Amino acid sequence: MNYSVIVEVTLRPGIADPEGATIERALPTLGFSGVSLVRAGKLFRFSIDADSPENALATAQSLAERLLSNPVIEDAVARLDEGR
Amino acid sequence: MNYSVIVEVTLRPGIADPEGATIERALPTLGFSGVSLVRAGKLFRFSIDADSPENALATAQSLAERLLSNPVIEDAVARLDEGR
């Protein structure tokens, strides 16, 4: 069966995030106040053919840690996309 | 009050996704089979100071559509981060 999976890759706490910092600095000029702690990350969606949701998630987590993220500076979390 | 918000920016259906296609092509060589429909996107987390969760979400959605995404090719969805 095919399972739809989402992987979120975010920078670990404490790692500098120049993209997030740039967005945060630009916001007040663009009319948005009160926004802080902006962090930018990556999102991957894919479909996995597996025999159970647990196996799909395990494959996705392994793939996320080994290929989609840099474990030195990033955290990767896989979850099933319940929406579809 | 401060609300933690997550914005997901994904390519609209039908828009070519070279990053996702490259990942998908590389996976079998790297030992992962049965993975398809890989789509890459962006993820932003931030904190918004607002007087209600509805207002926080409305500000985040407006910010996401106007500044964090290109509405011609991307969809942006804001949601409250229930986790924290």
XYZ file of C-alpha atoms in Angstrom, chain A residues 2 6 8-10 19 23 27 30 32-49 59 62-63 66-68 79, chain B residues 2 6 8-10 19 23 27 30 32-49 59 62-63 66-68 79:
68
model
C 1.105 3.585 -0.605
C 5.885 14.423 5.186
C 10.300 18.333 8.094
C 13.953 19.361 8.177
C 14.745 22.180 10.593
C 17.573 33.121 6.076
C 13.136 37.575 6.963
C 9.144 42.201 8.336
C 6.839 45.441 5.227
C 4.288 43.136 10.042
C 5.136 43.794 13.649
C 5.307 41.405 16.590
C 6.910 38.566 14.637
C 9.987 36.976 16.199
C 12.042 33.770 16.304
C 11.788 33.209 12.547
C 13.398 29.921 11.506
C 13.526 28.598 7.957
C 13.558 24.913 7.087
C 12.703 22.415 4.369
C 9.678 20.275 3.753
C 9.482 17.109 1.668
C 6.404 15.159 0.718
C 6.494 11.751 -0.887
C 4.690 8.507 -1.308
C 6.154 5.256 0.070
C 5.091 1.764 -0.889
C 11.762 4.032 5.936
C 15.848 6.672 7.838
C 15.744 8.349 4.418
C 20.530 9.868 5.810
C 19.693 11.806 2.660
C 17.464 14.798 3.202
C 5.238 11.816 9.882
C 2.778 34.828 21.734
C 4.233 27.049 11.179
C 4.320 25.376 4.830
C 5.141 26.568 1.328
C 4.723 23.934 -1.373
C 14.683 19.286 -6.637
C 15.921 13.259 -5.080
C 16.897 7.144 -4.156
C 21.029 4.805 -2.459
C 15.523 3.148 -1.086
C 12.929 1.612 -3.365
C 9.193 2.251 -3.566
C 9.448 6.008 -3.045
C 7.570 8.186 -5.530
C 5.946 11.607 -5.968
C 8.763 13.427 -4.160
C 8.001 17.147 -3.792
C 10.282 19.646 -2.065
C 9.020 22.718 -0.267
C 9.863 25.212 2.448
C 8.946 25.412 6.087
C 8.961 28.495 8.322
C 8.408 28.657 12.045
C 7.913 31.858 13.949
C 6.354 33.446 16.949
C 3.581 36.043 16.586
C 2.406 38.431 19.252
C -1.449 37.551 10.284
C -1.235 37.029 5.104
C 2.523 37.166 5.728
C 2.611 38.052 0.598
C 6.218 37.485 1.627
C 7.172 33.859 2.062
C -1.162 26.676 11.107
